[in-house]
mmCIF file of C-alpha atoms in Angstrom:
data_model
loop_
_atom_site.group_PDB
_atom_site.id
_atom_site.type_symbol
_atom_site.label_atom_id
_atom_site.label_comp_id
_atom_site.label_asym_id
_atom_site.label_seq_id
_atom_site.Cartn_x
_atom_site.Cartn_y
_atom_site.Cartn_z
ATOM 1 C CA UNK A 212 -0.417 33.572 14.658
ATOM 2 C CA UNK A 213 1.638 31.923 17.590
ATOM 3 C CA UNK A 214 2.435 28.538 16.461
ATOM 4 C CA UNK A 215 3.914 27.744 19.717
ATOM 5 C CA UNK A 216 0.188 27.455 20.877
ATOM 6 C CA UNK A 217 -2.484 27.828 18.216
ATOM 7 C CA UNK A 218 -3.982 25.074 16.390
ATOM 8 C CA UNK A 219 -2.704 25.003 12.575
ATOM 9 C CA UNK A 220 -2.211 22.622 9.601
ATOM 10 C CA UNK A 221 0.666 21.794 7.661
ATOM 11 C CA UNK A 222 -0.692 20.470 4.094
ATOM 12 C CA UNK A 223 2.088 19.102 1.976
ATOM 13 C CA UNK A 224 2.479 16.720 -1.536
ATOM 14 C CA UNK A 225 5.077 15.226 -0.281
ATOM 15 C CA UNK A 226 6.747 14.272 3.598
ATOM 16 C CA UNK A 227 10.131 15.345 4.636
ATOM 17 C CA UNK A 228 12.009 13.323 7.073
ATOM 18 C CA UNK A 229 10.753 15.637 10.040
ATOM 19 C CA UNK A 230 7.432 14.899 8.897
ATOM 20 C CA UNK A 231 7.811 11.416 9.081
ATOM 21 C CA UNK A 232 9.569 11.396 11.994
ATOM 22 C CA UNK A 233 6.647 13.409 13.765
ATOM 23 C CA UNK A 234 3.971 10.739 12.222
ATOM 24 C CA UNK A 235 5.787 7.887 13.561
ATOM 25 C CA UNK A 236 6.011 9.621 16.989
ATOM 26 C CA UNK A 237 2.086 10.116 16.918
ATOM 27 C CA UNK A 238 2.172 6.651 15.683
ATOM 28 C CA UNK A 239 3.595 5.240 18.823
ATOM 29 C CA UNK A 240 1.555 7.437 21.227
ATOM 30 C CA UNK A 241 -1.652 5.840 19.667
ATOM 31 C CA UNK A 242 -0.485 2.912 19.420
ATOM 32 C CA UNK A 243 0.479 2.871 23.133
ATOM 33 C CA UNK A 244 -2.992 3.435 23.697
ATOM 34 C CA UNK A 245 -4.926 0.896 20.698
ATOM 35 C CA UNK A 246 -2.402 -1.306 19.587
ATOM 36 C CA UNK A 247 -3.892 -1.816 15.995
ATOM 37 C CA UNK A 248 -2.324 -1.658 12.360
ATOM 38 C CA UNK A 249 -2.099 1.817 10.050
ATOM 39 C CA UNK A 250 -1.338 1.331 6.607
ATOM 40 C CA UNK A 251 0.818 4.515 6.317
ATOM 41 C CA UNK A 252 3.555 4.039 3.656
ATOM 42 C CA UNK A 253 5.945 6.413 5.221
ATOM 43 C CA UNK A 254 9.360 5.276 3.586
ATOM 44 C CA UNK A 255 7.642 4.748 0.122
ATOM 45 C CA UNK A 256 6.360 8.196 0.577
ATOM 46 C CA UNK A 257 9.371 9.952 2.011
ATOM 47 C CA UNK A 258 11.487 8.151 -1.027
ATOM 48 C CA UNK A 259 9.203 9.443 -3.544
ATOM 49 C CA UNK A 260 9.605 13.065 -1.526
ATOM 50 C CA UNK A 261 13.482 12.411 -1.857
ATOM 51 C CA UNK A 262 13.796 11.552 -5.651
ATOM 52 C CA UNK A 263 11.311 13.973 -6.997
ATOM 53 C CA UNK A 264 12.950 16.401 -9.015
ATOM 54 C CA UNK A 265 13.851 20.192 -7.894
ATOM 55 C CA UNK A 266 12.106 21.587 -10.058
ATOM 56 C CA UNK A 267 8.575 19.475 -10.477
ATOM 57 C CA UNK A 268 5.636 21.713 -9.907
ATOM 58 C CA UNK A 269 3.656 20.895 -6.889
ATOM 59 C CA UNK A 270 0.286 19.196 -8.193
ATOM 60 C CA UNK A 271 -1.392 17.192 -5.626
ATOM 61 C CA UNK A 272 -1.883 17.624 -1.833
ATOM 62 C CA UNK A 273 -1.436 13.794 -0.003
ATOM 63 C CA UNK A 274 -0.441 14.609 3.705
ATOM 64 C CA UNK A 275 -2.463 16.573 5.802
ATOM 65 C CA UNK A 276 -0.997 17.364 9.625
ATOM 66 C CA UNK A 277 -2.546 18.722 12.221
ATOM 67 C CA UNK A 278 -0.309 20.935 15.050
ATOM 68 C CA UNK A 279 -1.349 21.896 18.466
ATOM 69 C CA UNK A 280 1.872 23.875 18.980
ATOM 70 C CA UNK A 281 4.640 22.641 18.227
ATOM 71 C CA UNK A 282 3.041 18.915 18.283
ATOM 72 C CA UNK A 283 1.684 16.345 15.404
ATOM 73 C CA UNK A 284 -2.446 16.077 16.983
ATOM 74 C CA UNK A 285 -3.156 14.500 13.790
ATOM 75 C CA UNK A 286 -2.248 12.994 10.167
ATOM 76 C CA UNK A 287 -3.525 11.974 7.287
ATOM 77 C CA UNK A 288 -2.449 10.586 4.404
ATOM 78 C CA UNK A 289 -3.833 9.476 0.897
ATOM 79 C CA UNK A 290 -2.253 7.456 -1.395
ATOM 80 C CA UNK A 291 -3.414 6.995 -5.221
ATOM 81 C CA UNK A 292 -1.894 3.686 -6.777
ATOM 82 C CA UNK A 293 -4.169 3.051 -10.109
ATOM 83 C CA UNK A 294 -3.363 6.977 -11.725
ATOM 84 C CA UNK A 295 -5.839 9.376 -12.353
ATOM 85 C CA UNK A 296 -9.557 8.875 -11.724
ATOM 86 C CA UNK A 297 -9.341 5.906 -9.676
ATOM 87 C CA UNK A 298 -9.977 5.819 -6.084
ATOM 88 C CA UNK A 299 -7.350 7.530 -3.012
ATOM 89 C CA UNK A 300 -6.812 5.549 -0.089
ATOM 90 C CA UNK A 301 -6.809 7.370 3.226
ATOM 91 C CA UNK A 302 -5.768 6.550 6.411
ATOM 92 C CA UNK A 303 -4.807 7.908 9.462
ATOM 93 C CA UNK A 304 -4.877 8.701 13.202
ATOM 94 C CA UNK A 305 -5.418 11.491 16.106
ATOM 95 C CA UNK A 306 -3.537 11.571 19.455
ATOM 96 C CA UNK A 307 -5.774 9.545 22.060
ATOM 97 C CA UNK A 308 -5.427 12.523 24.321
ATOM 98 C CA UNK A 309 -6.810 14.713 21.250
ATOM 99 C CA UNK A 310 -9.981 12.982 20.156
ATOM 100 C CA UNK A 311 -13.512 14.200 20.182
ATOM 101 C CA UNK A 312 -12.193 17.688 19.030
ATOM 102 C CA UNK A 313 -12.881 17.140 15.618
ATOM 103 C CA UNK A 314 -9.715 17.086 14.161
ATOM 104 C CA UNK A 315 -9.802 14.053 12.060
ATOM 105 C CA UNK A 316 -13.058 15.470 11.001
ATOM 106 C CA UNK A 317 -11.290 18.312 9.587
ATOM 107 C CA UNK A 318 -8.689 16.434 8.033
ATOM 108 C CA UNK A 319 -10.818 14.272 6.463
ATOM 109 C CA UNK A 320 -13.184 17.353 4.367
ATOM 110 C CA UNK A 321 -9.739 18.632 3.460
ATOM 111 C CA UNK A 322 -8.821 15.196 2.141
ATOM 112 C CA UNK A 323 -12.449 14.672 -0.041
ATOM 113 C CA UNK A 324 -11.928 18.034 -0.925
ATOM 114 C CA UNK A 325 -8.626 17.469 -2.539
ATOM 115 C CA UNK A 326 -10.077 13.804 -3.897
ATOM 116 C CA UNK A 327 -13.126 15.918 -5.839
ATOM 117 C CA UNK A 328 -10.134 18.420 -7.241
ATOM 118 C CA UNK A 329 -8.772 15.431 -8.811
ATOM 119 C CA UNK A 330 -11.879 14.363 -10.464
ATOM 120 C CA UNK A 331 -11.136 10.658 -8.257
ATOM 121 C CA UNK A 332 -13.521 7.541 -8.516
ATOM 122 C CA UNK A 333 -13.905 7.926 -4.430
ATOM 123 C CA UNK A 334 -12.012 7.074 -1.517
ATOM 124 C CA UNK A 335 -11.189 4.131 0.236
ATOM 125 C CA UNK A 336 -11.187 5.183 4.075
ATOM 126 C CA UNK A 337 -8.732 2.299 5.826
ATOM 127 C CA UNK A 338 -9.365 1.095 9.259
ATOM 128 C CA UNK A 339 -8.328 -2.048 11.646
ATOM 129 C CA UNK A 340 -10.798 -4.140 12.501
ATOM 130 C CA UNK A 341 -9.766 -3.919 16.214
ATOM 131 C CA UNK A 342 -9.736 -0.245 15.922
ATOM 132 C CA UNK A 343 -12.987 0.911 18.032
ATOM 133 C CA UNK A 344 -12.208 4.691 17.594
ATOM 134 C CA UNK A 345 -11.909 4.073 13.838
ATOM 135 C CA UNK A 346 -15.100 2.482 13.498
ATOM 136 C CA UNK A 347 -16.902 5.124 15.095
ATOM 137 C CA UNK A 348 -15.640 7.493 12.514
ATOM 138 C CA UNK A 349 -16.259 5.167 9.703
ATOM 139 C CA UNK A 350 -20.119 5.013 11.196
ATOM 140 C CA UNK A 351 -19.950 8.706 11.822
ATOM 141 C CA UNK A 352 -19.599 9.504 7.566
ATOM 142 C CA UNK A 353 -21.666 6.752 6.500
ATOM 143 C CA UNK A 354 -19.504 4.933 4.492
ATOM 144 C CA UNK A 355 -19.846 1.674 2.356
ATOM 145 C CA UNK A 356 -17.867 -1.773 3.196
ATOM 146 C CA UNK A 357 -16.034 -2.450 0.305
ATOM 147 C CA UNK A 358 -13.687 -5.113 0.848
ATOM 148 C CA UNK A 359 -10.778 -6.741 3.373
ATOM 149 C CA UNK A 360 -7.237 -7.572 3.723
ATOM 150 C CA UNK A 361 -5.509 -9.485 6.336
ATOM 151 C CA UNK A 362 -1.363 -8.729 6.892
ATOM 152 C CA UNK A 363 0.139 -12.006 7.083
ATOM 153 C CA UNK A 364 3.768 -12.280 8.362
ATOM 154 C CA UNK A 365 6.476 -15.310 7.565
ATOM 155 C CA UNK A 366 6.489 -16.970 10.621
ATOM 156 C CA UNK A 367 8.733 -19.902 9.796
ATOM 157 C CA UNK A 368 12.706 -20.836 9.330
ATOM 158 C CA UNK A 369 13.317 -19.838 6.041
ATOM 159 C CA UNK A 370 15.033 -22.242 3.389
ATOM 160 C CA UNK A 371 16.751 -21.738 -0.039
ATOM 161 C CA UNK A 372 13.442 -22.905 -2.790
ATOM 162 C CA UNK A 373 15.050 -26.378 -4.674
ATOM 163 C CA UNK A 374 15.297 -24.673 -7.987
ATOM 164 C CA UNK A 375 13.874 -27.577 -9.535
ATOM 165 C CA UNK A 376 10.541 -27.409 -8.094
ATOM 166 C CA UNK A 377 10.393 -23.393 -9.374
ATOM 167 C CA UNK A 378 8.298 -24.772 -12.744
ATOM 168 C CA UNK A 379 10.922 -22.670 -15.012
ATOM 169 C CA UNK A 380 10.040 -19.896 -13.639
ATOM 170 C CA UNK A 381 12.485 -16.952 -13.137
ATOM 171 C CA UNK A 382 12.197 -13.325 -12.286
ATOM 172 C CA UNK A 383 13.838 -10.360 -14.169
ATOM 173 C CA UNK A 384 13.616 -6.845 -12.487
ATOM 174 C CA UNK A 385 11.358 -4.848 -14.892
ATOM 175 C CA UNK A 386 12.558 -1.988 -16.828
ATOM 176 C CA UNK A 387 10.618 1.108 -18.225
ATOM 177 C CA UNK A 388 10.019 -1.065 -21.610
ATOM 178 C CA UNK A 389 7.611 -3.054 -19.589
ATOM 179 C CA UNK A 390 5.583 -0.219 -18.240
ATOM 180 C CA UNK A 391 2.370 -1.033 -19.908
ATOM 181 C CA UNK A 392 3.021 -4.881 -19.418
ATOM 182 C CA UNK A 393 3.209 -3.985 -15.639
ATOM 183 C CA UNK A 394 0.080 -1.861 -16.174
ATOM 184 C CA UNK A 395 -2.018 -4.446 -18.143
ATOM 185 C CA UNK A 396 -1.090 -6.896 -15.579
ATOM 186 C CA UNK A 397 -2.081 -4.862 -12.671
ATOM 187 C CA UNK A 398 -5.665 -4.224 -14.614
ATOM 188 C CA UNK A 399 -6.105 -7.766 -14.934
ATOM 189 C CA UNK A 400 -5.221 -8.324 -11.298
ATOM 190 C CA UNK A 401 -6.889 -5.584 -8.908
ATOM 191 C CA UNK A 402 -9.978 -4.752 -10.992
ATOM 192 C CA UNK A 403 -13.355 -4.465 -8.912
ATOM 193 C CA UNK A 404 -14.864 -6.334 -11.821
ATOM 194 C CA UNK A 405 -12.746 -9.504 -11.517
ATOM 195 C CA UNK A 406 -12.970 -13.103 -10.741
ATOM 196 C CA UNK A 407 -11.232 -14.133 -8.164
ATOM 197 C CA UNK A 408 -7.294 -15.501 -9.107
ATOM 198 C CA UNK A 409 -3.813 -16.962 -7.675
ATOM 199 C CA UNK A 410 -3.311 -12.930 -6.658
ATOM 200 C CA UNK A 411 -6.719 -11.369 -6.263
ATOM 201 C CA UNK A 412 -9.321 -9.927 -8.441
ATOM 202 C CA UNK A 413 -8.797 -9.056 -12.071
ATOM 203 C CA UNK A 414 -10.686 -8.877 -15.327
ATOM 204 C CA UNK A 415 -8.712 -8.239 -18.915
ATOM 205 C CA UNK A 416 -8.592 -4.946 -19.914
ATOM 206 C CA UNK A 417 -5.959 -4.589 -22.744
ATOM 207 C CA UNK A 418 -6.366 -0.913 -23.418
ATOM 208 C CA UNK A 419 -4.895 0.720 -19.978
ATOM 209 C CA UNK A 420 -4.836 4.726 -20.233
ATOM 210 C CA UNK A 421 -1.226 6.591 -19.857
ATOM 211 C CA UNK A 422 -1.940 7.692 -17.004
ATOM 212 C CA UNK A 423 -2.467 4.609 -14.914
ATOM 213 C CA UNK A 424 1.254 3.423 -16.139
ATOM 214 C CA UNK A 425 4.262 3.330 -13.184
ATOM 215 C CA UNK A 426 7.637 3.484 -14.573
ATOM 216 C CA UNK A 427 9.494 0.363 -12.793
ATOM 217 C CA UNK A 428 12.728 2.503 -12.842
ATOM 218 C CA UNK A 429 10.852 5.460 -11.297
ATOM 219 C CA UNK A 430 9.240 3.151 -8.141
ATOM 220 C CA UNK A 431 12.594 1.266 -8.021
ATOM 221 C CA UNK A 432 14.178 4.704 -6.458
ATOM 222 C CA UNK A 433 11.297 4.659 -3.953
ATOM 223 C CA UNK A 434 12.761 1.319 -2.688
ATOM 224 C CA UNK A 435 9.618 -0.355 -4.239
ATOM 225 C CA UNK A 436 10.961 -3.243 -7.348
ATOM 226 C CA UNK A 437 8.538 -4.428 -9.762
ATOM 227 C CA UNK A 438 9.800 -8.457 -11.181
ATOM 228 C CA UNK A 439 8.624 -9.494 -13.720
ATOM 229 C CA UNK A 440 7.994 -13.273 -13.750
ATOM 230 C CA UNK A 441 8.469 -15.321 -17.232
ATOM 231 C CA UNK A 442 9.008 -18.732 -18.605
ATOM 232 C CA UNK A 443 10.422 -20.361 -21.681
ATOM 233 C CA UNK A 444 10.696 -15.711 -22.722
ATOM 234 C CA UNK A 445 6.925 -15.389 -21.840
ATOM 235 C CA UNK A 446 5.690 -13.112 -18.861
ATOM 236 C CA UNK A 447 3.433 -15.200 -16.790
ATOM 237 C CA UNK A 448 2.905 -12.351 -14.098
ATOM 238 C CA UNK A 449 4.613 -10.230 -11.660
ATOM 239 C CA UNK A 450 5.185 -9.356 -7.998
ATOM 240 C CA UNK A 451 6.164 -5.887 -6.511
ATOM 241 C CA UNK A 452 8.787 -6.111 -3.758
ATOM 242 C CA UNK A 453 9.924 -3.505 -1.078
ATOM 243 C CA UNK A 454 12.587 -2.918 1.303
ATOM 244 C CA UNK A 455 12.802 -0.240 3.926
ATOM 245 C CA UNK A 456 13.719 -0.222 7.852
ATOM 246 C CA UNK A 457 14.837 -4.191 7.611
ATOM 247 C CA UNK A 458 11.428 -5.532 6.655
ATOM 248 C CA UNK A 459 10.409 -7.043 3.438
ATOM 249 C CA UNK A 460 7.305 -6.617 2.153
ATOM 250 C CA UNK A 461 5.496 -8.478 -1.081
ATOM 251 C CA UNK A 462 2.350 -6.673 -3.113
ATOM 252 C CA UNK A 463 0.929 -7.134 -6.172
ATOM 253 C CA UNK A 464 1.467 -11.087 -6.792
ATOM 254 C CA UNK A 465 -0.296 -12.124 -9.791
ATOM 255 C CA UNK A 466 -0.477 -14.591 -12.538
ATOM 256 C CA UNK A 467 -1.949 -14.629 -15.860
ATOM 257 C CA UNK A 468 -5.068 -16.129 -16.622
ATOM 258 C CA UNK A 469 -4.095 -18.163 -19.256
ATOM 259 C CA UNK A 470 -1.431 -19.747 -17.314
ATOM 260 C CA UNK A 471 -3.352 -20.622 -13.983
ATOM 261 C CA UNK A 472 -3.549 -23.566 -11.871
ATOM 262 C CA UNK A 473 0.795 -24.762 -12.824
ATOM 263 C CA UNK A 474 2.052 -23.662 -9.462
ATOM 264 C CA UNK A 475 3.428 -20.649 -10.953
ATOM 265 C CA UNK A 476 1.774 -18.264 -8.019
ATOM 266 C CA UNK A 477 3.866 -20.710 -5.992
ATOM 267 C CA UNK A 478 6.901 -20.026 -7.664
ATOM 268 C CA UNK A 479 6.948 -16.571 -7.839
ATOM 269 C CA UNK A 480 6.525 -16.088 -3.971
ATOM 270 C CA UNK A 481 8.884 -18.258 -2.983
ATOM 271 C CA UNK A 482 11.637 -16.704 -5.141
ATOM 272 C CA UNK A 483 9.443 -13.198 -3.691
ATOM 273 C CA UNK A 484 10.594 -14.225 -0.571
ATOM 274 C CA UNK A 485 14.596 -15.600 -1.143
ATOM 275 C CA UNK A 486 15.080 -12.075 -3.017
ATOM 276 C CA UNK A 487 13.901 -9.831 0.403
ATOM 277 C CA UNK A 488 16.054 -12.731 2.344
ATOM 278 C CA UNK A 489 19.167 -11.910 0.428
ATOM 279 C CA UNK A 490 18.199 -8.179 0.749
ATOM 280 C CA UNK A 491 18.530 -8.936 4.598
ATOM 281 C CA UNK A 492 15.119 -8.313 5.288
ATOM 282 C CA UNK A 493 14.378 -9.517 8.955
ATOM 283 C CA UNK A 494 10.849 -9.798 8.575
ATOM 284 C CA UNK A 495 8.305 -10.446 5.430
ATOM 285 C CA UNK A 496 4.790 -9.461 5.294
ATOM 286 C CA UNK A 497 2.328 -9.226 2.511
ATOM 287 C CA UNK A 498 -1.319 -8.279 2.331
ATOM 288 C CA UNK A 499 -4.272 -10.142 0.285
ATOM 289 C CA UNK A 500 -8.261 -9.894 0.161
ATOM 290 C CA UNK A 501 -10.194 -11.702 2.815
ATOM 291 C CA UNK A 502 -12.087 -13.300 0.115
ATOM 292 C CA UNK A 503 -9.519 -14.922 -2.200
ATOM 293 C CA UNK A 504 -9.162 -18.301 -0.843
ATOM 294 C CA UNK A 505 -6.636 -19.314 -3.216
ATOM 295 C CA UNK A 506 -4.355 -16.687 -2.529
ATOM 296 C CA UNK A 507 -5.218 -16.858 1.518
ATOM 297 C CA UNK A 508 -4.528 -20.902 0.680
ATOM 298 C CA UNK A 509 -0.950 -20.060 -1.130
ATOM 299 C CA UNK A 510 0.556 -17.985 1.346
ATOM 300 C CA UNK A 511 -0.426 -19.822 4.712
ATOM 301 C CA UNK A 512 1.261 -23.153 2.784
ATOM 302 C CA UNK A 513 4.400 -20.878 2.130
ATOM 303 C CA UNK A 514 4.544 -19.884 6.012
ATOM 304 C CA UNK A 515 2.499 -16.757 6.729
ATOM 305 C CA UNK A 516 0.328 -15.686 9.294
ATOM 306 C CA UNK A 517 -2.400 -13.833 9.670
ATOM 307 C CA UNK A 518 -1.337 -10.614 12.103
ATOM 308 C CA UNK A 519 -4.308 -8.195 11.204
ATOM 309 C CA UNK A 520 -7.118 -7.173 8.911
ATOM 310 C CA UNK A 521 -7.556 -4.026 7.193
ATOM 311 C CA UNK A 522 -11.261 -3.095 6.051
ATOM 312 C CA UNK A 523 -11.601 -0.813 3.162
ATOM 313 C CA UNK A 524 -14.975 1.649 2.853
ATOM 314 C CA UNK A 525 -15.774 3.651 0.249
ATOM 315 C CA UNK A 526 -17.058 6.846 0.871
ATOM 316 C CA UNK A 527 -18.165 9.212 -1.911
ATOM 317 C CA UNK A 528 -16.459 12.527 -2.974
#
């Protein structure tokens, strides 16, 4: 085959910086055409890629490229972030001068096709509301609405949190000892089943399988911290913070039920925030559900904005 002109994919676990470096070029040529938002994850993924060891075996397939020649046509990528069985997120994009040859089409069988190899719940199939050629693809496979999240962005002068308005609450980066904390936490949090919370939706579910646990020290090489937040030597919840390319971002915000409704949720994203800060993070973003008002309520008193919202379909493996 003559790659110089043929058609031909490039499937891969993990990026390398060439890949990412062709995905963000592809990035800017569509966005040059539909300036929307893509929920990508390149420098978590291209960390993981960097601090995975020599001599893992390769498991999973998560990035799926798509040459004309010598040139990225299209990408997609899927992320799993609850372990085993639980549903992939994918997302992606084709170069505008590319469409209507079926090439997302292709990338997306490959994708389900992996998703049904791994035995996953489904997949979430992400796409900006603004996005008209990712709509028509969404309507073209017939999948289900399943939920929104806006990106909001601090867009306000940024001052030190007075310390004594913090309700005792202090953050300690988590270590591998409080893997299945994390985990519990994140079960109680982001479960379909929940009500909604200070973070977003969450229902108790104290047994969480081994293979839904993160090791903190693991994510922390992938630039992505987990903090856990505690008070008087009690956890009262947790936020996950990242750093890469000068922005900030803040995930996984949550309290504990049982300690609700004290301003902790408060306290933990301001201190969120003065940790990126001191990180020299030039911007901060974050992303929440659509439909937790108390959440949507917290951050727009703290100083974020809404920039864009992400809707989430699930389509069936």
């Amino acid at each position: 085959m003559n790659i110089a002109c043929s058609p031909w994919l490039k499937l891969r676990e993990t990026l390398t910086p060439e890949d990412r470096d062709q995905i963000e070029d592809l990035q800017m040529r569509c966005g040059r055409a539909e300036p929307v938002a893509l929920k990508l994850e390149l420098d978590y993924k291209l960390a993981a890629a960097l601090n995975r060891p020599e001599d893992s075996a390769i498991r999973d397939v998560n990035e799926f490229l798509y040459f004309d020649g010598q040139r990225l046509a299209g990408y997609l990528g899927i992320c799993s972030f609850g372990g085993p069985g639980m549903l992939l997120e994918a997302t992606g994009m084709v170069a505008p001068e590319e469409r209507r040859r079926g090439i997302f089409t292709t990338l997306y069988r490959l994708a389900l096709a992996e998703g049904r190899r791994r035995s996953s719940a489904g997949m979430l199939v992400l796409c900006d509301r603004k996005s008209d050629a990712g709509r028509k693809f969404i309507e073209k496979i017939g999948a289900a609405y399943h939920h929104s999240e806006y990106e909001m962005v601090l867009d306000r002068d940024w001052e030190a949190p007075d310390r004594s308005k913090l309700r005792g609450v202090t953050l300690r980066k988590a270590t591998n000892a409080d893997a299945r904390e994390i985990a519990g936490q994140d079960s109680v949090y982001f479960s379909d089943e929940a009500p909604e919370s200070e973070a977003g939706p969450g229902a108790d579910r104290p047994d969480v399988p081994s293979g839904e646990i993160r090791l903190p020290e693991e994510e922390e090489k992938k630039g992505f911290v987990i903090w856990l937040a505690e008070r008087d030597g009690r956890s009262v919840g947790k936020v996950n913070l990242e750093l890469g390319s000068g922005s900030g971002g803040i995930y996984g915000l949550g309290v504990k039920p049982e300690f609700r409704g004290r301003g902790f949720g408060r306290s933990i994203l301001l201190q969120a925030v003065e940790k990126l800060k001191e990180a020299n993070a030039k911007k901060i973003l974050l992303q929440v559900a659509a439909d937790n008002a108390k959440a949507l309520n917290l951050y727009t008193s703290c100083g974020f904005c809404e920039t864009s919202t992400m809707d989430y379909f699930k389509a069936d493996l």
